mmCIF file with all atom_site columns, C-alpha atoms in Angstrom:
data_model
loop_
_atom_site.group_PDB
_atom_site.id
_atom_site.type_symbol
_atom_site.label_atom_id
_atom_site.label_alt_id
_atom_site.label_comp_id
_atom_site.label_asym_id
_atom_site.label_entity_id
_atom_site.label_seq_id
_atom_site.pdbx_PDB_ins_code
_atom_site.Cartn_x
_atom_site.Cartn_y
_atom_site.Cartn_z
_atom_site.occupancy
_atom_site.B_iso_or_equiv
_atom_site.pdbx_formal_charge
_atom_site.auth_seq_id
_atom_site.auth_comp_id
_atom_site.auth_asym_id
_atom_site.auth_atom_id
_atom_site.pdbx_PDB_model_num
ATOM 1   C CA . UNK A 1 1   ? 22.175 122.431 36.357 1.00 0.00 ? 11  UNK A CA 1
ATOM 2   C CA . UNK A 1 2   ? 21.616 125.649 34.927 1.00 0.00 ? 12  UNK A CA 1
ATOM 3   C CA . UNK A 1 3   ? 25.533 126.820 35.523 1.00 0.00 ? 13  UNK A CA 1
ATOM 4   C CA . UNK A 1 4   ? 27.658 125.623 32.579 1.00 0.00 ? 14  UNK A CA 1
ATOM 5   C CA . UNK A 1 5   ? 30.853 126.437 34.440 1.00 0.00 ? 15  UNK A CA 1
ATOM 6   C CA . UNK A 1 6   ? 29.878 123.837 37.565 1.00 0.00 ? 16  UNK A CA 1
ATOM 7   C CA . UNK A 1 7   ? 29.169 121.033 34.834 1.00 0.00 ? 17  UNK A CA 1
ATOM 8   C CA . UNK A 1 8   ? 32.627 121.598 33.053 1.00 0.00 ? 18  UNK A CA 1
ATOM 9   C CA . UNK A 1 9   ? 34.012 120.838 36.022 1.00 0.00 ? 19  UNK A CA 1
ATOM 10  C CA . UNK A 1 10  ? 32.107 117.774 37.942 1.00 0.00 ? 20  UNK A CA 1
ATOM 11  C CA . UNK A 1 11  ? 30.100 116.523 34.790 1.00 0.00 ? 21  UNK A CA 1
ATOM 12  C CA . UNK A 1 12  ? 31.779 113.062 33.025 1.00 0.00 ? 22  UNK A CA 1
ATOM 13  C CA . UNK A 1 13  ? 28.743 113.556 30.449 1.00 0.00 ? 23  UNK A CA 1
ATOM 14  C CA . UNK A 1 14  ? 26.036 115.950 29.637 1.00 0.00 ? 24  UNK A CA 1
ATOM 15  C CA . UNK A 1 15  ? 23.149 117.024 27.772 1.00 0.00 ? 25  UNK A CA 1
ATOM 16  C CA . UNK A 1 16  ? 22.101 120.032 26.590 1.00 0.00 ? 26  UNK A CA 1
ATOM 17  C CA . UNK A 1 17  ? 18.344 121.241 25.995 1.00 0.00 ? 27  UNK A CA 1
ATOM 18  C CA . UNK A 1 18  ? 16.676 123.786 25.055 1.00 0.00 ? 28  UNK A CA 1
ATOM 19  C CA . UNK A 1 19  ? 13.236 124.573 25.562 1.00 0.00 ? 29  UNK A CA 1
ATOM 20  C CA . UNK A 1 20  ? 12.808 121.164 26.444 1.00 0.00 ? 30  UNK A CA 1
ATOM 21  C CA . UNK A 1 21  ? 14.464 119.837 23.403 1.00 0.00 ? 31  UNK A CA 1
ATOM 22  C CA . UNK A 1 22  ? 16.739 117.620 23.736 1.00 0.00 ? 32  UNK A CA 1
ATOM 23  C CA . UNK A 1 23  ? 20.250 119.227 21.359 1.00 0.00 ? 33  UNK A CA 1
ATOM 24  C CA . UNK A 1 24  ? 22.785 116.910 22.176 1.00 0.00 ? 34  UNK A CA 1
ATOM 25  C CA . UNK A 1 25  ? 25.054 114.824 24.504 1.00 0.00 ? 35  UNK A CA 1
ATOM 26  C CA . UNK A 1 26  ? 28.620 113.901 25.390 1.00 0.00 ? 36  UNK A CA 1
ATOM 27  C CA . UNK A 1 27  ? 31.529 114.963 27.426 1.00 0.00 ? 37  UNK A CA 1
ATOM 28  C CA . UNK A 1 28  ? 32.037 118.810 28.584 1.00 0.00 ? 38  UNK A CA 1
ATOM 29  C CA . UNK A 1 29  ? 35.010 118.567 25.699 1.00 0.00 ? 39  UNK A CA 1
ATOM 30  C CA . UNK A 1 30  ? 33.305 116.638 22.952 1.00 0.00 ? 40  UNK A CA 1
ATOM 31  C CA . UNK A 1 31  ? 30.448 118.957 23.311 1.00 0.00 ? 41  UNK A CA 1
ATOM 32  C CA . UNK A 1 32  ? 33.154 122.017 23.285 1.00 0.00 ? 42  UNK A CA 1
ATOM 33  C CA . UNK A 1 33  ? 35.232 121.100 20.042 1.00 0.00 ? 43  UNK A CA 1
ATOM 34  C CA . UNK A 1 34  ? 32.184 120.113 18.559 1.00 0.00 ? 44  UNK A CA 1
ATOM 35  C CA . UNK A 1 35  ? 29.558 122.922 18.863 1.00 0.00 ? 45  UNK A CA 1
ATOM 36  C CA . UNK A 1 36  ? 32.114 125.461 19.963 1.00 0.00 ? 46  UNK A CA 1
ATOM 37  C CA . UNK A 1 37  ? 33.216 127.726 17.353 1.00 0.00 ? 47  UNK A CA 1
ATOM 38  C CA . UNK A 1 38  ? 37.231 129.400 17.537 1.00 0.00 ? 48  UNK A CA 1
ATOM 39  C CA . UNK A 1 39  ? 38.312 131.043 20.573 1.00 0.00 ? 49  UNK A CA 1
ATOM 40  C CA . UNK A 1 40  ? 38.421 134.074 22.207 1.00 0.00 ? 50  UNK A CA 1
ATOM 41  C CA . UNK A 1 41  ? 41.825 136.057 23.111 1.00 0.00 ? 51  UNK A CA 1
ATOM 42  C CA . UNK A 1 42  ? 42.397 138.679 26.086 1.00 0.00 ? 52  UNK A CA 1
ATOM 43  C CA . UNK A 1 43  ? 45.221 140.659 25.992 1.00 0.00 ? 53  UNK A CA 1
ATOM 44  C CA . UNK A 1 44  ? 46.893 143.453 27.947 1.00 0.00 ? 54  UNK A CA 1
ATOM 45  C CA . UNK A 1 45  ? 47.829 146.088 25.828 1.00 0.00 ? 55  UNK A CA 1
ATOM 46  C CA . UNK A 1 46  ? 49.625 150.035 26.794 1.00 0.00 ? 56  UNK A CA 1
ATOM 47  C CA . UNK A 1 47  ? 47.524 150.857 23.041 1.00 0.00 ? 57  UNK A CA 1
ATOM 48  C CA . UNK A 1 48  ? 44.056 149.347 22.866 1.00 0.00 ? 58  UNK A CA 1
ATOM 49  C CA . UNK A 1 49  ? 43.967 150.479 19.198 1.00 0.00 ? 59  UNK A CA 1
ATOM 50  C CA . UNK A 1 50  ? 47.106 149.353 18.016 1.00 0.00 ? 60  UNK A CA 1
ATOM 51  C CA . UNK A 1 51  ? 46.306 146.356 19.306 1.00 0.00 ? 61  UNK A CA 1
ATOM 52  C CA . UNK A 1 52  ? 42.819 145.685 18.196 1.00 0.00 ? 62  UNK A CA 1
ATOM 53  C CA . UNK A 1 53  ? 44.144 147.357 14.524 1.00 0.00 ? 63  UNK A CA 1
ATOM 54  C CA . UNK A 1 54  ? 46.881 143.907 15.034 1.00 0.00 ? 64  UNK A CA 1
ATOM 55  C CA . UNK A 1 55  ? 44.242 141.816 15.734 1.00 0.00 ? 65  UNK A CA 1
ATOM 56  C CA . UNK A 1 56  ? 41.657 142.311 13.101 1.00 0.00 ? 66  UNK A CA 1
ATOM 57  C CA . UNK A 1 57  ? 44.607 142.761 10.367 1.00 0.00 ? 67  UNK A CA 1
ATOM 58  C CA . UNK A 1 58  ? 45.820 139.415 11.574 1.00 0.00 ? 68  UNK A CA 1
ATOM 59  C CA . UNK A 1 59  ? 42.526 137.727 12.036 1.00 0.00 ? 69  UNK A CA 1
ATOM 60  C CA . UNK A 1 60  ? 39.451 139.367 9.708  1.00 0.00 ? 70  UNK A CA 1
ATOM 61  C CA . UNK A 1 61  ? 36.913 137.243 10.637 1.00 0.00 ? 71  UNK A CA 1
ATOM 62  C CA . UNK A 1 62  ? 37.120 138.439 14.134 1.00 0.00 ? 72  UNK A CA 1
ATOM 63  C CA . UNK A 1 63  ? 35.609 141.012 16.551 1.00 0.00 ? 73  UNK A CA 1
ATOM 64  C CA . UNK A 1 64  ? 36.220 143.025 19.666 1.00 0.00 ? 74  UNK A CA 1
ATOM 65  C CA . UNK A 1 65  ? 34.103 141.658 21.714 1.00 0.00 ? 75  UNK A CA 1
ATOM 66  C CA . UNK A 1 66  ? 35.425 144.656 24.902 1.00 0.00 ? 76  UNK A CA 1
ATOM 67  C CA . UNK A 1 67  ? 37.956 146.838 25.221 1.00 0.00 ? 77  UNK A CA 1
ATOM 68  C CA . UNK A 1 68  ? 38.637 148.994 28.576 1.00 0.00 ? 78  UNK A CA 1
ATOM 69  C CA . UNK A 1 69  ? 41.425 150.345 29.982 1.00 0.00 ? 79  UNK A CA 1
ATOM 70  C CA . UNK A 1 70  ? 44.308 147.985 28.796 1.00 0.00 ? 80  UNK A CA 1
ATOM 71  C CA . UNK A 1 71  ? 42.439 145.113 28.300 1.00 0.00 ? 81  UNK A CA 1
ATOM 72  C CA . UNK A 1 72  ? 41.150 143.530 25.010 1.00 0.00 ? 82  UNK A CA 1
ATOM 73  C CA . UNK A 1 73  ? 38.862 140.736 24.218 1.00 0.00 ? 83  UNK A CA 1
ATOM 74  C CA . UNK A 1 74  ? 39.012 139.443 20.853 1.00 0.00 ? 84  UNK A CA 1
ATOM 75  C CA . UNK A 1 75  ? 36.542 136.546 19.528 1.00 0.00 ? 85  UNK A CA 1
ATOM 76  C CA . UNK A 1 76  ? 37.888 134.304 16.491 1.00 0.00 ? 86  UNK A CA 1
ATOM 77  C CA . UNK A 1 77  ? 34.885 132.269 15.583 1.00 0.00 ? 87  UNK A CA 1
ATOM 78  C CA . UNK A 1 78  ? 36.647 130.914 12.530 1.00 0.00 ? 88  UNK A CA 1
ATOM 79  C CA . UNK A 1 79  ? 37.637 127.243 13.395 1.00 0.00 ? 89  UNK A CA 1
ATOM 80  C CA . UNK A 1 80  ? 40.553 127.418 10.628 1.00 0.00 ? 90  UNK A CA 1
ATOM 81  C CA . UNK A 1 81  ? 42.421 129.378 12.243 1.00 0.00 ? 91  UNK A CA 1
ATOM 82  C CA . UNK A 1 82  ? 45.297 127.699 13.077 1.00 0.00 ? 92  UNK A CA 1
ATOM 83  C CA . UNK A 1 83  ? 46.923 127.517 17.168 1.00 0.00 ? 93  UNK A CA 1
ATOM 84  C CA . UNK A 1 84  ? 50.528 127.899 15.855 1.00 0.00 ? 94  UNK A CA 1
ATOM 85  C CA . UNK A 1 85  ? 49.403 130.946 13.794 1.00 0.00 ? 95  UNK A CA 1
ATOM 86  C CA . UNK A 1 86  ? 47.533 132.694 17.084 1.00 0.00 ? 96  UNK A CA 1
ATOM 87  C CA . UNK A 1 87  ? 50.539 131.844 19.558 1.00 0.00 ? 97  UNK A CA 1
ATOM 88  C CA . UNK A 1 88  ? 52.601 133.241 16.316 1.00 0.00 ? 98  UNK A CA 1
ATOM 89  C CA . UNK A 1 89  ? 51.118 136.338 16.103 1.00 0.00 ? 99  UNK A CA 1
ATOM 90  C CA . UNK A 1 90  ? 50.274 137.432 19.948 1.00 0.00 ? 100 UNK A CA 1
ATOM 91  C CA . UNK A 1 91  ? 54.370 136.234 20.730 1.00 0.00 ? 101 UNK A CA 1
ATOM 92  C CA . UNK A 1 92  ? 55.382 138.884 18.347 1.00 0.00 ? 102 UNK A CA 1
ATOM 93  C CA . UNK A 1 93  ? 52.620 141.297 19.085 1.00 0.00 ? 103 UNK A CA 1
ATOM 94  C CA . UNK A 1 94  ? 54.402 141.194 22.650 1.00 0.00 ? 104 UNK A CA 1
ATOM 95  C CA . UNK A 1 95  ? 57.955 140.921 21.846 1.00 0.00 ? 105 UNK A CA 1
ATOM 96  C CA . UNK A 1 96  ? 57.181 144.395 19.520 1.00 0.00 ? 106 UNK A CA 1
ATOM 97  C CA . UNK A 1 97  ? 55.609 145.927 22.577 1.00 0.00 ? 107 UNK A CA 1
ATOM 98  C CA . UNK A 1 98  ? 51.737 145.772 21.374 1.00 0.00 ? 108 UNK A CA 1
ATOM 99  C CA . UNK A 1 99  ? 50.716 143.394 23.764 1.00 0.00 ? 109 UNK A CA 1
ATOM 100 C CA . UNK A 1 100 ? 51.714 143.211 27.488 1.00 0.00 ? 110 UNK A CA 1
ATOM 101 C CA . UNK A 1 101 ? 50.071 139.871 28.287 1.00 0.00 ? 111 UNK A CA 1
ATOM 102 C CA . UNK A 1 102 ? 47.580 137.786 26.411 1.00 0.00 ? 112 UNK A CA 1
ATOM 103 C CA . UNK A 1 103 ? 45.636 134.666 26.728 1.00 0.00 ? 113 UNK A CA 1
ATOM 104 C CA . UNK A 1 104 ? 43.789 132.322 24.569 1.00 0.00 ? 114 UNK A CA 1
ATOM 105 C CA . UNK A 1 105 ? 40.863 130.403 25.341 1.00 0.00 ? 115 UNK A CA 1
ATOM 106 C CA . UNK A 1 106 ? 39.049 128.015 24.103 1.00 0.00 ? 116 UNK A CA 1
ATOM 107 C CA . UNK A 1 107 ? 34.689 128.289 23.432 1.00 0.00 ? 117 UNK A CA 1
ATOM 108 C CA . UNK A 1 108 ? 33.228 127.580 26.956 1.00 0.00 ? 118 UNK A CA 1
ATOM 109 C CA . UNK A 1 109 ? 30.296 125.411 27.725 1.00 0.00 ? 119 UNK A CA 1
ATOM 110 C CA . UNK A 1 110 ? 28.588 128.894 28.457 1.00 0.00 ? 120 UNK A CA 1
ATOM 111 C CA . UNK A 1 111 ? 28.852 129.670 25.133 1.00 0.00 ? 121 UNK A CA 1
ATOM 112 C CA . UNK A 1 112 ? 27.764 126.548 23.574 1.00 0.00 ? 122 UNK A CA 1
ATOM 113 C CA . UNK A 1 113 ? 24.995 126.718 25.487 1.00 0.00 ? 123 UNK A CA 1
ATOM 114 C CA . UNK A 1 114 ? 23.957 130.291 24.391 1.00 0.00 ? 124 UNK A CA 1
ATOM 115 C CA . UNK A 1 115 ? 24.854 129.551 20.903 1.00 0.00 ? 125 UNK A CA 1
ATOM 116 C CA . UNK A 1 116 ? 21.850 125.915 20.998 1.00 0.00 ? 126 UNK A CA 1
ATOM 117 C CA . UNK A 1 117 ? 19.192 129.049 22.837 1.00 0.00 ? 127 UNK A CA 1
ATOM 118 C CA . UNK A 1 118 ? 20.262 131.296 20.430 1.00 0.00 ? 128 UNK A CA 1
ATOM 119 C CA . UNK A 1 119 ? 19.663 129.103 17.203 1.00 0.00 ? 129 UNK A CA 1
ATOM 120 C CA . UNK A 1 120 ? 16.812 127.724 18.849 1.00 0.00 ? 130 UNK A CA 1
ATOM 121 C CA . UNK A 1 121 ? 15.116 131.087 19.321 1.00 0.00 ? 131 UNK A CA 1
ATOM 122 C CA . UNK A 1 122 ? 15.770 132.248 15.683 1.00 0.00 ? 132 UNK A CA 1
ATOM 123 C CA . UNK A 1 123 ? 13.889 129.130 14.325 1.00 0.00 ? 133 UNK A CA 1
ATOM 124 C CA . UNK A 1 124 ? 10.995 129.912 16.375 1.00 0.00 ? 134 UNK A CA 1
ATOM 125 C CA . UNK A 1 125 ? 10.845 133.525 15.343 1.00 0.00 ? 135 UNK A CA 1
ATOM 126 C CA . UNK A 1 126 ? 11.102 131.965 11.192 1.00 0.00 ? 136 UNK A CA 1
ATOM 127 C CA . UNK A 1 127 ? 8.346  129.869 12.301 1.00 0.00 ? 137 UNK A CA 1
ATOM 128 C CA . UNK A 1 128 ? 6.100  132.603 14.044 1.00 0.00 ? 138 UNK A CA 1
ATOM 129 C CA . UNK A 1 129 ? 6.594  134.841 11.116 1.00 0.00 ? 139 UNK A CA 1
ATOM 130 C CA . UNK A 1 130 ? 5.464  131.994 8.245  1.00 0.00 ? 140 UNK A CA 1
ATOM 131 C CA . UNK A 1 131 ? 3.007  131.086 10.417 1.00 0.00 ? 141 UNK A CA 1
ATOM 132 C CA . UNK A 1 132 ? 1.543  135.230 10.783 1.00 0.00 ? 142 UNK A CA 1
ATOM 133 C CA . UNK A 1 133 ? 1.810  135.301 6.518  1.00 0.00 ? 143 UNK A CA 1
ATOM 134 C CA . UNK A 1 134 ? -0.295 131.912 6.613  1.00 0.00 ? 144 UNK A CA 1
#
């Protein structure tokens, strides 16, 4: 199937490929807390820029990923981030009034997916370039 979302849902096991190479196999979880990377947060905010300044003083190594209106989305690809530290900060972020809602969400299949094309597409690019200098 070409939709990641359907497979989360009715798939006990899957495999992934990418320009017909094979890239792995395993449950719609293993293959998320494997080859997933952090998690992404959306929150609700009356001040998109006190917000995002909240976010990316509480976690530097991520990025807005959109902002409209009153809604944020804020990637953490940093898998040492810790839950308790993330539910930490967005509970006071709300209770301080910076944050009307939020969620947190782990990488989706979607993404996984992307991120085997996306490595997949940079090695062939290395290996069209080496193979131009040849």
């Amino acid at each position: 199937s070409h939709s990641m979302e359907e497979c989360d849902a009715l798939c006990s096991c899957m495999a992934i490929m990418v320009n017909g190479v094979f890239q792995c196999f395993g449950t719609p979880q293993h293959l998320k807390s494997k080859f997933g990377r952090g998690c992404t947060i959306t929150a609700t905010a009356p001040n998109n820029a006190a917000a995002t300044a909240l976010l990316r003083e509480a976690f530097p190594s991520g990025s807005v990923l959109d902002a409209h209106a009153k809604t944020i989305t804020f990637k953490i690809e940093d898998d040492n981030v810790a839950l308790p530290k993330l539910f930490e900060t967005m509970e006071r972020a709300k209770t301080d009034g910076v944050v009307e809602e939020y969620s947190i969400s782990q990488t989706t299949l979607e993404q996984v997916f992307i991120r085997f094309a996306r490595d997949q597409t940079e090695v062939e690019a290395r290996e069209e370039q080496y193979n131009t200098r040849s």
